[in-house]
Tab-separated table of C-alpha atoms in Angstrom:
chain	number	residue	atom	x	y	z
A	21	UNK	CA	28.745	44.497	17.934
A	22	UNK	CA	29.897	40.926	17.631
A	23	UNK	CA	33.697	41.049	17.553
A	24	UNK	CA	33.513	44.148	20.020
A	25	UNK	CA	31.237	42.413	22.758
A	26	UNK	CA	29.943	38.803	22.178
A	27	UNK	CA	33.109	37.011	20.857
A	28	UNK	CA	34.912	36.870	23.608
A	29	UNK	CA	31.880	35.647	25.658
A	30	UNK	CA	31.821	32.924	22.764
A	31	UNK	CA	35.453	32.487	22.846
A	32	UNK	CA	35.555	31.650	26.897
A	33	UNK	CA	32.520	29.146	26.665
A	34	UNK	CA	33.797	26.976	23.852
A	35	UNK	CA	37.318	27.485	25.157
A	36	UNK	CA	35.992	25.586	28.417
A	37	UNK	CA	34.425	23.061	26.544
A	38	UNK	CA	37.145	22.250	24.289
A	39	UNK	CA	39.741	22.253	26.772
A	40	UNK	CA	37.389	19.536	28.872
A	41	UNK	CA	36.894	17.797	25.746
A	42	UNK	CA	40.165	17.374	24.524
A	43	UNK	CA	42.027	16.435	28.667
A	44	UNK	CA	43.009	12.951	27.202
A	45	UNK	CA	44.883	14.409	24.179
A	46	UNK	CA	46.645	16.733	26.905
A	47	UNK	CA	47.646	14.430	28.533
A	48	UNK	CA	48.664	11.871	25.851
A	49	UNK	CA	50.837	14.683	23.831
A	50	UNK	CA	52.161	15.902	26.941
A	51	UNK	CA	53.611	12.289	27.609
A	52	UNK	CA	55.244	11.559	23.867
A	53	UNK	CA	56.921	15.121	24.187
A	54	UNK	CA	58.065	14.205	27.965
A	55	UNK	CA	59.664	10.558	27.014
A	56	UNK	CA	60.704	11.601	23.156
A	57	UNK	CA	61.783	14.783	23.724
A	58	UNK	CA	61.966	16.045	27.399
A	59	UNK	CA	61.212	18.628	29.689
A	60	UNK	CA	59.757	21.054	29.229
A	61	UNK	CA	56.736	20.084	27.802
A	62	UNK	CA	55.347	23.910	27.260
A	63	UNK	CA	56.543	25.969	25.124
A	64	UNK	CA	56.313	29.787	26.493
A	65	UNK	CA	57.071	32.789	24.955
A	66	UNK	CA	56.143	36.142	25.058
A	67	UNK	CA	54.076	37.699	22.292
A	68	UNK	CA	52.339	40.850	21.259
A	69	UNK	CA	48.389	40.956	21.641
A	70	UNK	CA	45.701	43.596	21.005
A	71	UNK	CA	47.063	47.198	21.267
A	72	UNK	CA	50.574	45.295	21.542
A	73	UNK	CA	49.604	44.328	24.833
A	74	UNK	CA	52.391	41.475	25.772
A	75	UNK	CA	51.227	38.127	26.812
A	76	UNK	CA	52.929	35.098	27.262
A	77	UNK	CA	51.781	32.375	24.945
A	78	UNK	CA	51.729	28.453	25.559
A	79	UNK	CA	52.276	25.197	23.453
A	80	UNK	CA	53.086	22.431	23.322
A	81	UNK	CA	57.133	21.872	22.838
A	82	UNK	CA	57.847	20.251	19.180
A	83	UNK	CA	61.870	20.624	18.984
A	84	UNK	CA	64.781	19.695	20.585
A	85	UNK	CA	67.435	20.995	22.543
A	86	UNK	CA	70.004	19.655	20.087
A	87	UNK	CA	73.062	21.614	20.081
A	88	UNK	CA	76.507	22.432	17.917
A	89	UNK	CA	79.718	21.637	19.583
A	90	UNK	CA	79.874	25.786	20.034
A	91	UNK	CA	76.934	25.044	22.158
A	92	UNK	CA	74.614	26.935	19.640
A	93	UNK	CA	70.840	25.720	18.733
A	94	UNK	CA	71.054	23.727	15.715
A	95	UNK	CA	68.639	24.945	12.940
A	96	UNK	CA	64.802	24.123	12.817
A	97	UNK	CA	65.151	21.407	10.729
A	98	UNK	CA	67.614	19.471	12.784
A	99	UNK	CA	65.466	20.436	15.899
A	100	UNK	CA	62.119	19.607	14.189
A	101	UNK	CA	61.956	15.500	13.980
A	102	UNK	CA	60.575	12.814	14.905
A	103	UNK	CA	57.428	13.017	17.408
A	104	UNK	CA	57.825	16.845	17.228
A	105	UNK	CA	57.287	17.059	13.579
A	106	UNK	CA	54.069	15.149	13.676
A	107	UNK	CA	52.540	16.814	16.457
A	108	UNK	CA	53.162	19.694	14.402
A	109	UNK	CA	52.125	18.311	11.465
A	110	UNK	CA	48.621	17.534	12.888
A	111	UNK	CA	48.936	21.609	14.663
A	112	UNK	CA	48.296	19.771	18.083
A	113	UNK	CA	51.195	21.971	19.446
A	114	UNK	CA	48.654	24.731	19.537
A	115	UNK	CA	45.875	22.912	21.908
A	116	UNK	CA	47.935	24.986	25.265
A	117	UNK	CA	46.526	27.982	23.681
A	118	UNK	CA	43.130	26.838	24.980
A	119	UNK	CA	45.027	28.368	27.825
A	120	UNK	CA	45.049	31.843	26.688
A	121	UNK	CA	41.543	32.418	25.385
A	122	UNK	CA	40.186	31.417	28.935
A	123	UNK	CA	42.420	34.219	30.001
A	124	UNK	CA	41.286	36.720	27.457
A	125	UNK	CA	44.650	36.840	25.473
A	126	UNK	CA	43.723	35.441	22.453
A	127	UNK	CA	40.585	34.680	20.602
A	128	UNK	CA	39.858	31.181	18.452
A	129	UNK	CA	39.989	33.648	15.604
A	130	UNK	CA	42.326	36.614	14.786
A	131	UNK	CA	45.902	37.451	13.254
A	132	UNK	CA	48.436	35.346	14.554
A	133	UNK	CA	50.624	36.532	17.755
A	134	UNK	CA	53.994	36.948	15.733
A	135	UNK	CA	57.154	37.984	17.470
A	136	UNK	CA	57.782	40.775	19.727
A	137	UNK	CA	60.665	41.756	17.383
A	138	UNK	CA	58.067	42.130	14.770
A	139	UNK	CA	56.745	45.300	16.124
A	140	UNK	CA	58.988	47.902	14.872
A	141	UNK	CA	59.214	46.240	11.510
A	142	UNK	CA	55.520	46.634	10.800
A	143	UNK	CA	54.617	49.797	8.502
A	144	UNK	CA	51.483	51.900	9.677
A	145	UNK	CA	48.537	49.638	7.720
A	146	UNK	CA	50.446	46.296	9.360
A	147	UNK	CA	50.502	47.455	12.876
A	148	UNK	CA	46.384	47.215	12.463
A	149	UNK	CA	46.506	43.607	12.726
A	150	UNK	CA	47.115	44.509	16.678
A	151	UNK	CA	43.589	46.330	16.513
A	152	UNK	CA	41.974	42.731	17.683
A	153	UNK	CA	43.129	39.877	19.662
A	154	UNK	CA	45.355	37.314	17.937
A	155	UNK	CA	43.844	34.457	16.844
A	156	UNK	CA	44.767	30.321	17.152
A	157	UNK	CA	43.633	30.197	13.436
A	158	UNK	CA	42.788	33.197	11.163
A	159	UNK	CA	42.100	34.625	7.201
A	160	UNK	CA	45.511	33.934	6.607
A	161	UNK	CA	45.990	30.947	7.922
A	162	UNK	CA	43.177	29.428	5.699
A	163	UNK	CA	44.681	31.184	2.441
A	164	UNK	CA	47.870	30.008	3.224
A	165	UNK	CA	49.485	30.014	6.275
A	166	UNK	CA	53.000	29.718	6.016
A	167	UNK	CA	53.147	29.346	2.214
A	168	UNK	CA	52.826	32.734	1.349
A	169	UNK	CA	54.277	35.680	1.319
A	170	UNK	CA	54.776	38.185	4.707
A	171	UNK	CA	52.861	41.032	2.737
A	172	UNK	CA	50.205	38.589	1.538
A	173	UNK	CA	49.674	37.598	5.297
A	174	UNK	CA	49.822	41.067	6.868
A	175	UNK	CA	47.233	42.147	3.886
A	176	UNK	CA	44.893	39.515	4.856
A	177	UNK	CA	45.274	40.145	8.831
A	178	UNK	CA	44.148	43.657	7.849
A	179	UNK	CA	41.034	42.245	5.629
A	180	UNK	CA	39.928	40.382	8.758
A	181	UNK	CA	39.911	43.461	10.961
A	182	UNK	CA	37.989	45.417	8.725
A	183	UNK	CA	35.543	42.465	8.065
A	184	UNK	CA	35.425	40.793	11.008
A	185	UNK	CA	31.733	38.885	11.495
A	186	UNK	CA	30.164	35.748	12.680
A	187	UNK	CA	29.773	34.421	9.607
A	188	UNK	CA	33.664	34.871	8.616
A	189	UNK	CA	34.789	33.135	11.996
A	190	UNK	CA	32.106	30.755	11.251
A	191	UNK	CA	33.859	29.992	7.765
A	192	UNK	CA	37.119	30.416	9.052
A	193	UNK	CA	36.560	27.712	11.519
A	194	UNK	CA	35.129	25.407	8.734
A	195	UNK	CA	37.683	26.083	6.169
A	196	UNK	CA	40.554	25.417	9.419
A	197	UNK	CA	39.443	21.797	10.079
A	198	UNK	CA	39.527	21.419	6.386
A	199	UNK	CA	42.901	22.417	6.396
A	200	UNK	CA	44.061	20.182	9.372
A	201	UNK	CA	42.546	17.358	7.633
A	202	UNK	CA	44.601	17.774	4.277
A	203	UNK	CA	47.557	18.480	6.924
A	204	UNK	CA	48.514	21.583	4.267
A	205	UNK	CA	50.309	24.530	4.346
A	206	UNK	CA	52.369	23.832	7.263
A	207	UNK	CA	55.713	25.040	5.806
A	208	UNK	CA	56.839	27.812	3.721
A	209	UNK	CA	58.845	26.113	0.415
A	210	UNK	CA	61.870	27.395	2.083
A	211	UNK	CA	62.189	26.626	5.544
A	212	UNK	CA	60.445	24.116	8.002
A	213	UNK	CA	57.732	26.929	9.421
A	214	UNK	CA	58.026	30.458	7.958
A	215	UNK	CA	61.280	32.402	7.383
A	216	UNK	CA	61.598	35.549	9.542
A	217	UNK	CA	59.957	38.447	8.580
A	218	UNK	CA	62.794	41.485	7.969
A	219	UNK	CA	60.790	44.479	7.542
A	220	UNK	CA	59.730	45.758	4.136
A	221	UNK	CA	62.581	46.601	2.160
């Protein structure tokens, strides 16, 4: 009854009241990324939601526009400095998606929105993590995030639509600020964020 009907009620309220409550940081974020790193501020890109239901998501812009004298996108890393890398660090890049609850694309909790590539990659028990919205923080994002492994991830996205309750948002939530405190978990061992996933073998 809860994650069917009253969530999103619950999501939209406190989305409104967080994204009142946190205006200043808006607009103090938004100005280091404008003078530090440019326009755009946003970040926008189109993801998969519940039923695969595209939606474009928002945050806030973390990397540069650096290029290679081909013209190509230099890596992450070399994009990911500075100003960027601690708003990152601190996950205040996500605040835009304040944005998409109060339009009913995403939910405070769920599986993250992963890549529209994704989608033919997943097998038949992954493609359940679509079964509710995406989430700005979820299971696997307090059991891990981006230091484990894809299947480890996709097996807890799956946990959390089977079990999804007040109580486990409620902990979720908790167990998320924890994590933001001890800034953990922000990288995989490997790469800045997460390595691509490639399918399953």
């Amino acid at each position: 009854m809860y994650c069917r009907f009253f969530k999103g009620i619950v999501d939209r309220i406190l989305a409104l009241v967080f994204t009142l409550f946190f205006i200043p940081f808006f607009i103090i974020v938004g100005g280091l990324i404008y003078f530090m790193i440019g326009r755009p501020i946003f970040f926008k890109q189109i993801r998969p939601g519940r039923a695969e239901e595209l939606f474009t998501i928002y945050k806030f812009r973390t990397m540069s526009d650096q290029r290679d004298e081909d013209g190509e996108l230099l890596e992450d890393e070399m994009r990911l400095k500075g100003i960027g890398k601690t708003i990152r660090s601190f996950s205040l890049d996500e605040l835009p998606q304040l944005l998409n609850i109060l339009k009913g694309d995403m939910s405070f909790i769920g599986p993250r929105p992963l890549l529209v590539e994704y989608l033919t990659l997943y097998n038949s028990r992954q493609k359940r993590r679509h079964e509710v919205k995406p989430g700005i923080t979820g299971w696997a994002q307090v059991n891990g995030r981006n230091a484990i492994s894809w299947e480890k991830k996709f097996d807890l996205d799956v946990w959390y639509v089977d079990n999804c309750s007040f109580m486990l948002d409620a902990k979720i939530f908790w167990m998320t600020l924890l994590k933001l405190i001890k800034r953990s978990d922000i990288s995989s061992k490997s790469h800045v964020t997460m390595e691509k996933f490639k399918g399953n073998g």
